[in-house]
C-alpha positions as semicolon CSV with decimal commas, in nm:
position;residue;x (nm);y (nm);z (nm)
1;M;-1,713;0,063;1,655
2;T;-1,408;0,262;1,758
3;R;-1,081;0,188;1,582
4;T;-0,749;0,191;1,765
5;P;-0,507;0,428;1,588
6;L;-0,182;0,261;1,485
7;A;0,019;0,568;1,380
8;G;0,213;0,567;1,709
9;V;0,319;0,201;1,691
10;A;0,691;0,153;1,627
11;C;0,624;-0,062;1,320
12;S;0,623;0,057;0,961
13;I;0,353;-0,195;0,867
14;A;0,127;-0,068;1,148
15;R;0,188;0,295;1,056
16;A;0,123;0,235;0,688
17;T;-0,190;0,027;0,743
18;D;-0,326;0,290;0,982
19;L;-0,407;0,486;0,667
20;F;-0,612;0,192;0,541
21;A;-0,888;0,197;0,799
22;D;-1,089;-0,032;0,576
23;A;-1,086;-0,186;0,229
24;W;-1,242;0,127;0,074
25;T;-0,915;0,319;0,099
26;A;-0,722;0,058;-0,100
27;L;-0,999;0,042;-0,360
28;I;-1,010;0,422;-0,388
29;M;-0,635;0,423;-0,446
30;R;-0,673;0,145;-0,703
31;D;-0,931;0,349;-0,893
32;V;-0,733;0,675;-0,884
33;L;-0,408;0,506;-0,987
34;L;-0,588;0,337;-1,278
35;G;-0,753;0,659;-1,397
36;V;-1,090;0,684;-1,221
37;T;-1,031;1,025;-1,062
38;R;-1,365;1,208;-1,031
39;F;-1,572;1,182;-0,713
40;D;-1,892;1,071;-0,888
41;D;-1,706;0,813;-1,098
42;I;-1,532;0,666;-0,793
43;A;-1,862;0,653;-0,602
44;E;-2,034;0,481;-0,895
45;D;-1,749;0,237;-0,956
46;L;-1,723;0,126;-0,595
47;G;-2,087;0,155;-0,492
48;I;-1,965;0,340;-0,184
49;S;-2,173;0,597;0,003
50;R;-2,086;0,958;-0,076
51;K;-2,030;1,028;0,294
52;V;-1,779;0,744;0,334
53;L;-1,605;0,835;0,006
54;A;-1,576;1,201;0,106
55;A;-1,424;1,104;0,441
56;R;-1,173;0,862;0,286
57;L;-1,072;1,110;0,015
58;A;-1,031;1,388;0,274
59;R;-0,800;1,164;0,477
60;L;-0,595;1,067;0,171
61;V;-0,558;1,436;0,079
62;A;-0,468;1,529;0,439
63;E;-0,202;1,254;0,443
64;G;-0,054;1,383;0,117
65;V;-0,136;1,063;-0,071
66;L;-0,381;1,232;-0,308
67;A;-0,411;1,589;-0,431
68;R;-0,741;1,752;-0,519
69;E;-0,723;1,951;-0,843
70;R;-0,980;2,170;-1,012
71;Y;-1,054;2,071;-1,371
72;Q;-1,354;2,300;-1,428
73;D;-1,443;2,643;-1,288
74;H;-1,814;2,682;-1,377
75;P;-1,953;2,492;-1,202
76;P;-1,648;2,413;-0,991
77;R;-1,542;2,051;-1,031
78;E;-1,240;1,872;-0,897
79;H;-1,070;1,541;-0,946
80;Y;-0,803;1,353;-0,755
81;R;-0,452;1,257;-0,859
82;A;-0,193;1,053;-0,679
83;T;0,100;1,246;-0,535
84;D;0,445;1,087;-0,542
85;K;0,362;0,938;-0,201
86;G;0,039;0,795;-0,342
87;A;0,199;0,663;-0,662
88;E;0,444;0,465;-0,448
89;L;0,146;0,263;-0,322
90;Y;0,108;0,108;-0,669
91;P;0,359;-0,176;-0,609
92;V;0,185;-0,248;-0,276
93;L;-0,150;-0,278;-0,453
94;L;0,009;-0,492;-0,726
95;A;0,148;-0,728;-0,460
96;L;-0,195;-0,749;-0,296
97;M;-0,353;-0,812;-0,637
98;S;-0,103;-1,087;-0,715
99;W;-0,172;-1,255;-0,380
100;G;-0,549;-1,224;-0,438
101;D;-0,512;-1,371;-0,789
102;R;-0,324;-1,669;-0,647
103;W;-0,560;-1,745;-0,360
104;Y;-0,899;-1,596;-0,454
105;A;-0,936;-1,589;-0,835
106;D;-1,214;-1,813;-0,956
107;E;-1,187;-2,079;-1,226
108;T;-1,206;-1,816;-1,504
109;G;-0,877;-1,664;-1,388
110;P;-0,768;-1,326;-1,255
111;P;-0,997;-1,027;-1,316
112;A;-0,712;-0,810;-1,448
113;L;-0,363;-0,856;-1,588
114;V;-0,056;-0,637;-1,543
115;H;0,113;-0,545;-1,871
116;H;0,474;-0,425;-1,856
117;H;0,536;-0,165;-2,128
118;D;0,916;-0,201;-2,117
119;C;0,920;-0,567;-2,223
120;G;0,574;-0,584;-2,382
121;R;0,453;-0,879;-2,173
122;D;0,192;-0,948;-1,911
123;T;0,362;-1,010;-1,579
124;T;0,323;-1,103;-1,215
125;P;0,470;-0,853;-0,968
126;L;0,753;-0,978;-0,747
127;T;0,926;-0,828;-0,445
128;V;1,298;-0,868;-0,499
129;C;1,619;-0,782;-0,317
130;A;1,751;-0,439;-0,416
131;H;2,105;-0,582;-0,427
132;C;2,092;-0,924;-0,594
133;H;1,742;-0,900;-0,751
134;E;1,639;-1,242;-0,619
135;P;1,278;-1,282;-0,493
136;L;1,219;-1,217;-0,122
137;S;1,017;-1,458;0,092
138;V;0,957;-1,549;0,453
139;A;1,199;-1,840;0,408
140;N;1,495;-1,632;0,285
141;T;1,464;-1,312;0,490
142;E;1,481;-1,220;0,856
143;P;1,369;-0,892;1,013
144;R;1,631;-0,726;1,231
145;P;1,592;-0,434;1,470
146;G;1,604;-0,089;1,315
147;P;1,703;0,239;1,477
148;G;1,339;0,338;1,534
149;G;1,231;0,008;1,689
150;R;1,108;0,001;2,047
151;P;0,873;-0,203;2,264
152;G;0,532;-0,046;2,304
153;P;0,171;-0,086;2,195
154;G;0,169;-0,320;1,896
155;T;0,529;-0,438;1,951
156;H;0,542;-0,558;2,315
157;V;0,645;-0,908;2,205
158;L;0,791;-0,836;1,861
159;A;1,044;-0,564;1,958
160;P;1,230;-0,782;2,214
161;L;1,225;-1,072;1,964
162;L;1,387;-0,852;1,694
163;A;1,638;-0,713;1,946
164;A;1,741;-1,068;2,041
165;R;1,786;-1,155;1,673
166;G;2,003;-0,846;1,634
167;R;2,222;-0,952;1,926
168;E;2,255;-1,304;1,781
169;T;2,357;-1,162;1,444
170;E;2,616;-0,929;1,599
171;A;2,766;-1,222;1,791
172;Q;2,797;-1,425;1,470
173;E;2,952;-1,149;1,257
174;P;3,332;-1,120;1,253
175;R;3,481;-0,831;1,453
176;G;3,611;-0,533;1,260
177;G;3,307;-0,485;1,038
178;T;3,241;-0,598;0,686
179;P;3,496;-0,544;0,410
């Protein structure tokens, strides 16, 4: 089956998820971020074929999400570590985990907990506003057009919808800018 590339779509969600061609990529990142960094250990943990794992790791390295580092010279052996770009995926994976815990955990509870070292408690990740620190949801947010937005593949309907919302917002805001 051929997959349609999404890297050219004028949508940050499409561009970001283009990297995640399948669930293996997210699970590989989970393993590496949690300390399973050697090829054989990742393959064993996930039960993934070596060919598929090699392809996914090569893509993550090419994208600058992971770096391959040698940890032994004779015989040569390498492991993977998250780059800054890769480490920034951790909150995304935590949000996905939290959602999965809410909707797919069985009666025994979630398979893993997130412990916050700073306060010493187990926690549930939240996405909050950078300004007021209140939780963000579909009910209290509204996407608006950004400078890179444009209609095209993957945004034929969405881009005009966001543009219309932007025009409505501009019409409602007082003239002269914000104080």
